[in-house]
mmCIF file with all atom_site columns, C-alpha atoms and ligand atoms in Angstrom:
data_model
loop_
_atom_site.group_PDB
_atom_site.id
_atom_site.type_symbol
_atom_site.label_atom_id
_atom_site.label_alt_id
_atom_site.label_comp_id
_atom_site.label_asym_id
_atom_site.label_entity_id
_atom_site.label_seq_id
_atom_site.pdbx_PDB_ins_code
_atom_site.Cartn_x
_atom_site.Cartn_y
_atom_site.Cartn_z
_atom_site.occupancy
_atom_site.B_iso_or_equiv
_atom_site.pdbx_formal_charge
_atom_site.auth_seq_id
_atom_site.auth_comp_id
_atom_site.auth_asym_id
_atom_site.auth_atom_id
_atom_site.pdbx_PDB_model_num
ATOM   1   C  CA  . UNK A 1 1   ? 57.518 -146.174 -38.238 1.00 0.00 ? 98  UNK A CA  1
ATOM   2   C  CA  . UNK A 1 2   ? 56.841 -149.822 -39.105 1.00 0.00 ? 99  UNK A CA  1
ATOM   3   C  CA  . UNK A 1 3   ? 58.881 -153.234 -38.288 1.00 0.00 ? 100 UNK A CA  1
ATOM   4   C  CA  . UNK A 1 4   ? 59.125 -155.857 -40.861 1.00 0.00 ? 101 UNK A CA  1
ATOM   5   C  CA  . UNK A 1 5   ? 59.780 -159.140 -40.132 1.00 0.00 ? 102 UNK A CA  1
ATOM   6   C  CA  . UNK A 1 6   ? 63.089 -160.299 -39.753 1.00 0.00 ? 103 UNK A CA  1
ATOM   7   C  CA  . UNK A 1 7   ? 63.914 -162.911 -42.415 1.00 0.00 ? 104 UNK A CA  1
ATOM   8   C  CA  . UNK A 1 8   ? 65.700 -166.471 -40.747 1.00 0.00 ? 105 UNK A CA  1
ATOM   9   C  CA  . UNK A 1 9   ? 68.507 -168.513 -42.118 1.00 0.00 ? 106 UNK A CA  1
ATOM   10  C  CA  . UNK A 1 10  ? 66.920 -171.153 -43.987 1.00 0.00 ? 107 UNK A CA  1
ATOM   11  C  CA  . UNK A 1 11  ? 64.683 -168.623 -46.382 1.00 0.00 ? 108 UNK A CA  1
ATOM   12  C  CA  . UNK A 1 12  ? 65.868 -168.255 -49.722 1.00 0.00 ? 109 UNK A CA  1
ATOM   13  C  CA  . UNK A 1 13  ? 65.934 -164.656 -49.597 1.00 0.00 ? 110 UNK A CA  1
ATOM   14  C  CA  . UNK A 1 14  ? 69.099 -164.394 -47.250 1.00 0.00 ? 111 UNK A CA  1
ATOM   15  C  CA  . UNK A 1 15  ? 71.372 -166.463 -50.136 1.00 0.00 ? 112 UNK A CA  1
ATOM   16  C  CA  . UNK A 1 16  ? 70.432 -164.199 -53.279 1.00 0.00 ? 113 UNK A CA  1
ATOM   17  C  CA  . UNK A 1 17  ? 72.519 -161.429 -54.746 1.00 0.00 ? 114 UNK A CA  1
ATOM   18  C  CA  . UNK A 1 18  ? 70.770 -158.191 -54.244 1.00 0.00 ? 115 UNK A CA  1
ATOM   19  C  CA  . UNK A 1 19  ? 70.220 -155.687 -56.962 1.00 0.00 ? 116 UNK A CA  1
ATOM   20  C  CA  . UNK A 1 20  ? 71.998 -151.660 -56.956 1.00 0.00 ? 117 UNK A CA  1
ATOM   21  C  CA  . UNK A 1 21  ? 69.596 -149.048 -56.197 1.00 0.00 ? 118 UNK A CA  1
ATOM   22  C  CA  . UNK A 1 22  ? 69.026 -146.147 -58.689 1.00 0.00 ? 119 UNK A CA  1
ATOM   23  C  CA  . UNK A 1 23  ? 67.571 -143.994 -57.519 1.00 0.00 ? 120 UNK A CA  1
ATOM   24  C  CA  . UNK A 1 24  ? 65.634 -143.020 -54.456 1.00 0.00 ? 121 UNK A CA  1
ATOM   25  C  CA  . UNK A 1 25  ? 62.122 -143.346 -53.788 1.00 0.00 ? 122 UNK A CA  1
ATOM   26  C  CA  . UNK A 1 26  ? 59.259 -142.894 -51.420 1.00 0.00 ? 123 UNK A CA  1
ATOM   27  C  CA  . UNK A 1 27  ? 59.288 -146.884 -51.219 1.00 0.00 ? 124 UNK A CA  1
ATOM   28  C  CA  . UNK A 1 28  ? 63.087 -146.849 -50.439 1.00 0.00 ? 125 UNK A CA  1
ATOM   29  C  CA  . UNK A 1 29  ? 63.180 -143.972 -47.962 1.00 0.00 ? 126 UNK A CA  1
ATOM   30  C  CA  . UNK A 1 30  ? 60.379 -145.708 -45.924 1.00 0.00 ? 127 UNK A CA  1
ATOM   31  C  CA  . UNK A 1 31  ? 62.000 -149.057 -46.536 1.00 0.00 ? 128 UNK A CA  1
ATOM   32  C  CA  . UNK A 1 32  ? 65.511 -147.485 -44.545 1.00 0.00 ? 129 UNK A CA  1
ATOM   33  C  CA  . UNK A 1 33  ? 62.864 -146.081 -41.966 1.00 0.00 ? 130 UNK A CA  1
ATOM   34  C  CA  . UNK A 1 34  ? 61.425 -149.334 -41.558 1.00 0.00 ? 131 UNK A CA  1
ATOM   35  C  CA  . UNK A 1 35  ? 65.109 -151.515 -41.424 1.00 0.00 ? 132 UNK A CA  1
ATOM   36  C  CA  . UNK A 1 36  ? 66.345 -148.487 -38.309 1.00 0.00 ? 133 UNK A CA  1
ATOM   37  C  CA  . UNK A 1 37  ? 63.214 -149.176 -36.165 1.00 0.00 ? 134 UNK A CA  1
ATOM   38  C  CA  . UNK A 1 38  ? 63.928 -152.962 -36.796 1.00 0.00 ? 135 UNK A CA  1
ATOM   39  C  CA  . UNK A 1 39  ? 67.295 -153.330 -36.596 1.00 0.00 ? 136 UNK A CA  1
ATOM   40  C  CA  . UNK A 1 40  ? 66.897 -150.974 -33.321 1.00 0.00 ? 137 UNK A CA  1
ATOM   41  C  CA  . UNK A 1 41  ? 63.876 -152.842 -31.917 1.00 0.00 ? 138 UNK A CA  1
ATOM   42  C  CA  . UNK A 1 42  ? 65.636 -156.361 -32.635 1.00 0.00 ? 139 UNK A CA  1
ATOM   43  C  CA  . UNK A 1 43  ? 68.838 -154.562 -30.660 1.00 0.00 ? 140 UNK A CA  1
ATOM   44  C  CA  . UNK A 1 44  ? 70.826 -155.143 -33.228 1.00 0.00 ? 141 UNK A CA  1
ATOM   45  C  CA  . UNK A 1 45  ? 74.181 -153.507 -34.212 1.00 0.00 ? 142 UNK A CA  1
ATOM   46  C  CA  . UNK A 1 46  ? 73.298 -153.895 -38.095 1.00 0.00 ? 143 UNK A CA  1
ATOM   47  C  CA  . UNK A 1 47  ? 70.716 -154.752 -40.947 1.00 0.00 ? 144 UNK A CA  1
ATOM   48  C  CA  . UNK A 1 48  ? 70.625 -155.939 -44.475 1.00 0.00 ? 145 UNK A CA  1
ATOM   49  C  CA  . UNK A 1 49  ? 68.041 -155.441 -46.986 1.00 0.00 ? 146 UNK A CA  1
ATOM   50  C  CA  . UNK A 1 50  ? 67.403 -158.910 -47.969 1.00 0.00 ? 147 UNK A CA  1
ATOM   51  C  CA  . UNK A 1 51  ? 66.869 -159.179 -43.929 1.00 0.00 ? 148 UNK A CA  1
ATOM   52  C  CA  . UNK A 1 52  ? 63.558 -158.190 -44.114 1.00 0.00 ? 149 UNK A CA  1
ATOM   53  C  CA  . UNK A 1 53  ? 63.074 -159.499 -47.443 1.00 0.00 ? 150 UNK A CA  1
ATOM   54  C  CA  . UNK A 1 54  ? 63.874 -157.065 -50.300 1.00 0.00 ? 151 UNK A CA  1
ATOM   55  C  CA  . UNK A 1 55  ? 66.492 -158.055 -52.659 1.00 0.00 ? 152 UNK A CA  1
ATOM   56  C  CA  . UNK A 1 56  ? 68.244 -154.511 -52.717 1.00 0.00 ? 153 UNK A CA  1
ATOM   57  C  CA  . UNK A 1 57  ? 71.990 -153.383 -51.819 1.00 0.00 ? 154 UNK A CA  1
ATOM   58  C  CA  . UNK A 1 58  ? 71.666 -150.893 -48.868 1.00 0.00 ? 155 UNK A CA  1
ATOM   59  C  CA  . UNK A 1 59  ? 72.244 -151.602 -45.159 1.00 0.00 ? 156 UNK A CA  1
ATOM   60  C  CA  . UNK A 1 60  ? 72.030 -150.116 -41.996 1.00 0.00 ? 157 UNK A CA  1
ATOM   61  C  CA  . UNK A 1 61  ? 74.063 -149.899 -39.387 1.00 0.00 ? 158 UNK A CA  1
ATOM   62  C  CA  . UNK A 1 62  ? 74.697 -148.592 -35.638 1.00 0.00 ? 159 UNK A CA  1
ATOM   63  C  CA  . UNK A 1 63  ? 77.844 -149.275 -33.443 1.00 0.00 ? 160 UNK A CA  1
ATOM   64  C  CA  . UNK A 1 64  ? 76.403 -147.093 -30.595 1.00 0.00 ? 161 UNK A CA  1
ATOM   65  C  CA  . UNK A 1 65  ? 77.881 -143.709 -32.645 1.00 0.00 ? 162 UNK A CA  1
ATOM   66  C  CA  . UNK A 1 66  ? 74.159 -143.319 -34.336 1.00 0.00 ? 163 UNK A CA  1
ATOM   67  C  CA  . UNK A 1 67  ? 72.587 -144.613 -37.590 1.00 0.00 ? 164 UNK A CA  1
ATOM   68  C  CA  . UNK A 1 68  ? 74.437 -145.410 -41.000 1.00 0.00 ? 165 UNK A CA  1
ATOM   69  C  CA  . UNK A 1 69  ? 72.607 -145.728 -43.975 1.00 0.00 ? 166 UNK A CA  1
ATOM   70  C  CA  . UNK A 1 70  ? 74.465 -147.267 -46.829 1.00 0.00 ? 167 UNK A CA  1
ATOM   71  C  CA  . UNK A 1 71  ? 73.374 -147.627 -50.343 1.00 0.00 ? 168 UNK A CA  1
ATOM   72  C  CA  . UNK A 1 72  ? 75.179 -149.682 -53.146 1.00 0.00 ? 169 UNK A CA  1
ATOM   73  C  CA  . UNK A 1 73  ? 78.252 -150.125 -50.660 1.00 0.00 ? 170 UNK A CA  1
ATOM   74  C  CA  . UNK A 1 74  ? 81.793 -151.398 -51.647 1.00 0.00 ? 171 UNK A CA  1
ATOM   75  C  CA  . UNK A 1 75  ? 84.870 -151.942 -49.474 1.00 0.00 ? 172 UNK A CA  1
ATOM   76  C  CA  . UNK A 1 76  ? 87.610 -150.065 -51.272 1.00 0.00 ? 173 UNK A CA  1
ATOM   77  C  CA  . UNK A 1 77  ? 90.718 -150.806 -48.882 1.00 0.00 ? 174 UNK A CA  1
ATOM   78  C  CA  . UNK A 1 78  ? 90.653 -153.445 -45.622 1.00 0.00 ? 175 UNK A CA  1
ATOM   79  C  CA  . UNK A 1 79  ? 93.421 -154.388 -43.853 1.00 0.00 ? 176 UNK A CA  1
ATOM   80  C  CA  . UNK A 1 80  ? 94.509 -155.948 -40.298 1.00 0.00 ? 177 UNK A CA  1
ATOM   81  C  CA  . UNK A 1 81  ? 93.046 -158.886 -39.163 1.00 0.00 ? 178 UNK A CA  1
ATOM   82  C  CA  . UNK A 1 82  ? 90.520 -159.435 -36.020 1.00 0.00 ? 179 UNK A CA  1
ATOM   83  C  CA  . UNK A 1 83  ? 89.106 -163.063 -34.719 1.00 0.00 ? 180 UNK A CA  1
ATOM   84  C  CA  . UNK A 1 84  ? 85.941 -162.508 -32.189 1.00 0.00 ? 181 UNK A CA  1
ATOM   85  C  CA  . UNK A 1 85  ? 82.366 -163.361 -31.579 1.00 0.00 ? 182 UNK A CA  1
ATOM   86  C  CA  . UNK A 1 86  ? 79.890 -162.344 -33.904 1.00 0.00 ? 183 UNK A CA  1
ATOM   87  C  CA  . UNK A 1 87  ? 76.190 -163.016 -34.357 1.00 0.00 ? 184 UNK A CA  1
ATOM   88  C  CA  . UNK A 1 88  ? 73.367 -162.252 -36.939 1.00 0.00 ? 185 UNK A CA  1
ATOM   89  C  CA  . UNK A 1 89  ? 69.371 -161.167 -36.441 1.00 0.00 ? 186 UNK A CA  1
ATOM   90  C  CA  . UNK A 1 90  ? 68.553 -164.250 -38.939 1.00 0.00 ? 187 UNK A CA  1
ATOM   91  C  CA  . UNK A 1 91  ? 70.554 -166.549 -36.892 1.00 0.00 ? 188 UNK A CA  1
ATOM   92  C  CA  . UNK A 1 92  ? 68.879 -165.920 -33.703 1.00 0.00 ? 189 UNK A CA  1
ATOM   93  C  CA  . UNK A 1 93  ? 70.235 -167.342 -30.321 1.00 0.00 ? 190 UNK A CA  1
ATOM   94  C  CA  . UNK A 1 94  ? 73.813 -168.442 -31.569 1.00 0.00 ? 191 UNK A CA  1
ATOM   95  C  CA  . UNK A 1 95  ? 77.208 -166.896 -32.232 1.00 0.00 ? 192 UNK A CA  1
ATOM   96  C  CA  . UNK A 1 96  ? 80.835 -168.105 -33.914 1.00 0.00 ? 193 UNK A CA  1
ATOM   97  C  CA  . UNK A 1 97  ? 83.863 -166.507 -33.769 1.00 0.00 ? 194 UNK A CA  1
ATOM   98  C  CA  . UNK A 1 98  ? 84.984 -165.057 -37.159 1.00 0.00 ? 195 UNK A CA  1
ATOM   99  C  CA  . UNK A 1 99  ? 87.812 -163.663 -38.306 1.00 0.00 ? 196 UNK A CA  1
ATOM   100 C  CA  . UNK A 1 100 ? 87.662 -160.247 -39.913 1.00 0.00 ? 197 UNK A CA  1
ATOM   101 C  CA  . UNK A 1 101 ? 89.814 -156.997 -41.176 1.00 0.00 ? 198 UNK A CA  1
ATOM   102 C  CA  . UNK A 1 102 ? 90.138 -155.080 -38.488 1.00 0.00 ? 199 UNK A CA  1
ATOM   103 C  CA  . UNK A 1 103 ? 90.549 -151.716 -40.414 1.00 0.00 ? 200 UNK A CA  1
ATOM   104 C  CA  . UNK A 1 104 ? 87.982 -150.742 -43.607 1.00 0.00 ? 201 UNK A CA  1
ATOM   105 C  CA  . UNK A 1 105 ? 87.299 -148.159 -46.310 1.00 0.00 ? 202 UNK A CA  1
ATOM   106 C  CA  . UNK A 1 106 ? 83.986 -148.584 -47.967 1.00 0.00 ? 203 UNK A CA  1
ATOM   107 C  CA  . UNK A 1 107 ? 82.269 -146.294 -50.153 1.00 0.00 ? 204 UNK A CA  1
ATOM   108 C  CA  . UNK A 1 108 ? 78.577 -146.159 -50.051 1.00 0.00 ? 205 UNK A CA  1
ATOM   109 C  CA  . UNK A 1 109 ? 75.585 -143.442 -51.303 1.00 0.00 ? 206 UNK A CA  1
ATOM   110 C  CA  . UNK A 1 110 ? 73.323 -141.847 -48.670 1.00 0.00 ? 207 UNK A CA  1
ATOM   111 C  CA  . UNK A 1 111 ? 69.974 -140.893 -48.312 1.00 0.00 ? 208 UNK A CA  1
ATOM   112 C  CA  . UNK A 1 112 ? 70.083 -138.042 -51.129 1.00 0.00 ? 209 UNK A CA  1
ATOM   113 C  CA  . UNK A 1 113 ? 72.193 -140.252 -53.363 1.00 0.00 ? 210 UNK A CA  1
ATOM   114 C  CA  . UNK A 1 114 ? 75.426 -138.263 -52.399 1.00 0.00 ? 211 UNK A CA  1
ATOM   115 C  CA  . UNK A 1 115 ? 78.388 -140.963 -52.432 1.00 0.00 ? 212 UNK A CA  1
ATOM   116 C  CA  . UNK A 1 116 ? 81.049 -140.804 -49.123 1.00 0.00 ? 213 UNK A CA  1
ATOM   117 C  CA  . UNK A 1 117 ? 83.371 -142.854 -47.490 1.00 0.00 ? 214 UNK A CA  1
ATOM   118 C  CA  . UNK A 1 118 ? 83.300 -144.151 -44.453 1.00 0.00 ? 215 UNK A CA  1
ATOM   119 C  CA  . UNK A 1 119 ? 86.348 -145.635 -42.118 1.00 0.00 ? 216 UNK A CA  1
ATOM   120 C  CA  . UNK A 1 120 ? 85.643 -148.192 -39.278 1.00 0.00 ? 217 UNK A CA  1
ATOM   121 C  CA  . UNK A 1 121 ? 87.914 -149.959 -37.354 1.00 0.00 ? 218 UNK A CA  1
ATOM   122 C  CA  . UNK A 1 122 ? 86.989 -153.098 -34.430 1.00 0.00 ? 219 UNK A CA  1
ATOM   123 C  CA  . UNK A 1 123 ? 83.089 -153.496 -34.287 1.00 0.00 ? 220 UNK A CA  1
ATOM   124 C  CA  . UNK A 1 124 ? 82.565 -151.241 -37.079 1.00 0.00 ? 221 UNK A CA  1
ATOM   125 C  CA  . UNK A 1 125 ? 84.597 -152.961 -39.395 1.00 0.00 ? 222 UNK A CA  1
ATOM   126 C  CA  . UNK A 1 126 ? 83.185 -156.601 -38.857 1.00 0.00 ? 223 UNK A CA  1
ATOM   127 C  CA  . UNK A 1 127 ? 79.631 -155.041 -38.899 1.00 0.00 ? 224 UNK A CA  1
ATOM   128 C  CA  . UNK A 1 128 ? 80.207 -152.921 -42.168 1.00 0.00 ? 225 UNK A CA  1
ATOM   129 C  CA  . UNK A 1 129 ? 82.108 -156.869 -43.904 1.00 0.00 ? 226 UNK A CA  1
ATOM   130 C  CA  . UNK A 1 130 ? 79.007 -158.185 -42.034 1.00 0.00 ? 227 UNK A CA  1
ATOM   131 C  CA  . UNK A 1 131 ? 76.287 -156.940 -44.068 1.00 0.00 ? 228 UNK A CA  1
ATOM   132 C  CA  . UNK A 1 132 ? 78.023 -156.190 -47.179 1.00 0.00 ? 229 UNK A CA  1
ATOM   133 C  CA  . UNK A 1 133 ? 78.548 -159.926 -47.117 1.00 0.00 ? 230 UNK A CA  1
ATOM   134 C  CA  . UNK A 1 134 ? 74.399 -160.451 -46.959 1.00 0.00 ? 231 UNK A CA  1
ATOM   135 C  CA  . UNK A 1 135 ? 74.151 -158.231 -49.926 1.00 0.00 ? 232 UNK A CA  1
ATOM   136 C  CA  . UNK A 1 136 ? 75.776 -161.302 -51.562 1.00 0.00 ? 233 UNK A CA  1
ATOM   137 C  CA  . UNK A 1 137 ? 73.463 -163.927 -49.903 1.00 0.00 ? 234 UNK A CA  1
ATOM   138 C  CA  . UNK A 1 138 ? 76.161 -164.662 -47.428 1.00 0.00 ? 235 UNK A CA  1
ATOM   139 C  CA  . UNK A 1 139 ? 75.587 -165.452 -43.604 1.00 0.00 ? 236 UNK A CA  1
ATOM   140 C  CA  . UNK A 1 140 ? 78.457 -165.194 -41.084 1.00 0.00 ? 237 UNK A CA  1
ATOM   141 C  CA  . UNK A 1 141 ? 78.371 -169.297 -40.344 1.00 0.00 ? 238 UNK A CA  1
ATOM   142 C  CA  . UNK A 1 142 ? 80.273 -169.734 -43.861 1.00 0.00 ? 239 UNK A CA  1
ATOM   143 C  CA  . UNK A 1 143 ? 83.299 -168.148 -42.370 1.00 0.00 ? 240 UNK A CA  1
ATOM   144 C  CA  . UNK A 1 144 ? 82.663 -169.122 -38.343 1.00 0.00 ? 241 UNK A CA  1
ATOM   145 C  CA  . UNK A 1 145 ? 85.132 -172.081 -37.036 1.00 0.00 ? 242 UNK A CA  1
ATOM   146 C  CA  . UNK A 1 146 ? 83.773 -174.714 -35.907 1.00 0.00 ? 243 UNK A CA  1
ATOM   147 C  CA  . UNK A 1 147 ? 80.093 -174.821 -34.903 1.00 0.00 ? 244 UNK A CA  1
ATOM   148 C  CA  . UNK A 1 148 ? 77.971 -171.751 -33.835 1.00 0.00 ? 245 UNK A CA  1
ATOM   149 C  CA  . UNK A 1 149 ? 77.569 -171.933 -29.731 1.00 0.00 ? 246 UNK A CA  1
ATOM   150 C  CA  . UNK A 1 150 ? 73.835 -171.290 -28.198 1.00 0.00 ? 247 UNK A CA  1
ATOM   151 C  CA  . UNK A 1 151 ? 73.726 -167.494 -27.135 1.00 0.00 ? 248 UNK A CA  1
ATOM   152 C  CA  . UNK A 1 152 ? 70.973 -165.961 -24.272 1.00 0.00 ? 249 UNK A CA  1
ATOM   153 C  CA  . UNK A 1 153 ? 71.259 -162.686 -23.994 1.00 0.00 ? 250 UNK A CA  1
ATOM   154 C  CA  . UNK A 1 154 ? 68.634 -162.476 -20.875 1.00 0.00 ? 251 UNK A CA  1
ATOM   155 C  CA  . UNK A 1 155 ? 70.412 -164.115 -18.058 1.00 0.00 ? 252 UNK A CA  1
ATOM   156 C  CA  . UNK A 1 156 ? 67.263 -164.334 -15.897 1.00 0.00 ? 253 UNK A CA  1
ATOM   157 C  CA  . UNK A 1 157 ? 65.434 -166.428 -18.725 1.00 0.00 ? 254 UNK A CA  1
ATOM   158 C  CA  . UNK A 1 158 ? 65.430 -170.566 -18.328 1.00 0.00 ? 255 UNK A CA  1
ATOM   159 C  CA  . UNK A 1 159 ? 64.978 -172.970 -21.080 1.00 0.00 ? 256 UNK A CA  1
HETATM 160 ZN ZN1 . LIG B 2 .   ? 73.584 -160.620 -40.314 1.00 0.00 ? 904 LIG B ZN1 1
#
């Protein structure tokens, strides 16, 4: 288990167009090792690749119903529509409100390469457009209205 740094907006890593993987790897199994124990160690709901710094198309992602791993995803059918508050690792401390399908279909390959489909509706939905979108080097502000608002998530901390 290792954490890698979390990549912030502002490095030029987060805006590039990340690259398919072909096939797996030692180097890419311990890279989706090391983006779970971030992602979960950062409390987050979801990672990108180019997150931590590697320009590759696979993502991680956990709602609260346990760890997805997806590899070279596409959405293949959205639909429905869902405005709420959203937030990203590399934007730390803020949040916008974003409008989002509220219903997807994306297609993705797992660990062994095996392609599936996954469904996701509410939170899963905006957290599956979420990171697809960083696969393209796009950050949730491009789509937020108006201007992100200062989060805390510790209410006992002063600034
Ligand atoms: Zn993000």
């Amino acid at each position: 288990m290792a954490l890698r740094t979390i990549r912030v907006e502002g490095d030029p890593v987060l805006n590039k167009v990340c690259r398919p993987v072909k096939e797996m790897t030692e180097r890419i199994s311990t890279l989706i090792d090391d983006m779970l124990d971030t992602m979960y160690d950062a409390n987050g709901v979801g990672l990108a690749a180019p997150q931590v710094g590697i320009l590759r198309r696979i993502v991680v992602i956990d709602v609260g119903e346990g760890p997805i791993v997806m590899i070279n995803p596409e959405i293949i059918e959205q639909d429905g529509e869902q405005t709420g508050q959203e937030g990203c690792l590399s934007i730390p401390d803020k949040a916008g409100i974003v409008t989002r399908p509220n219903h997807v279909i994306a297609k993705a390959l797992d660990r062994d390469m095996k392609e599936y489909t996954i469904e996701g509706t509410e939170l899963l939905a905006r957290a599956i457009c979420h990171e697809l979108d960083h696969l393209d080097g796009h950050l949730y502000d491009e789509l937020a209205e108006g201007p992100l608002m200062d989060v805390t998530y510790d209410e006992d901390e002063e600034e």
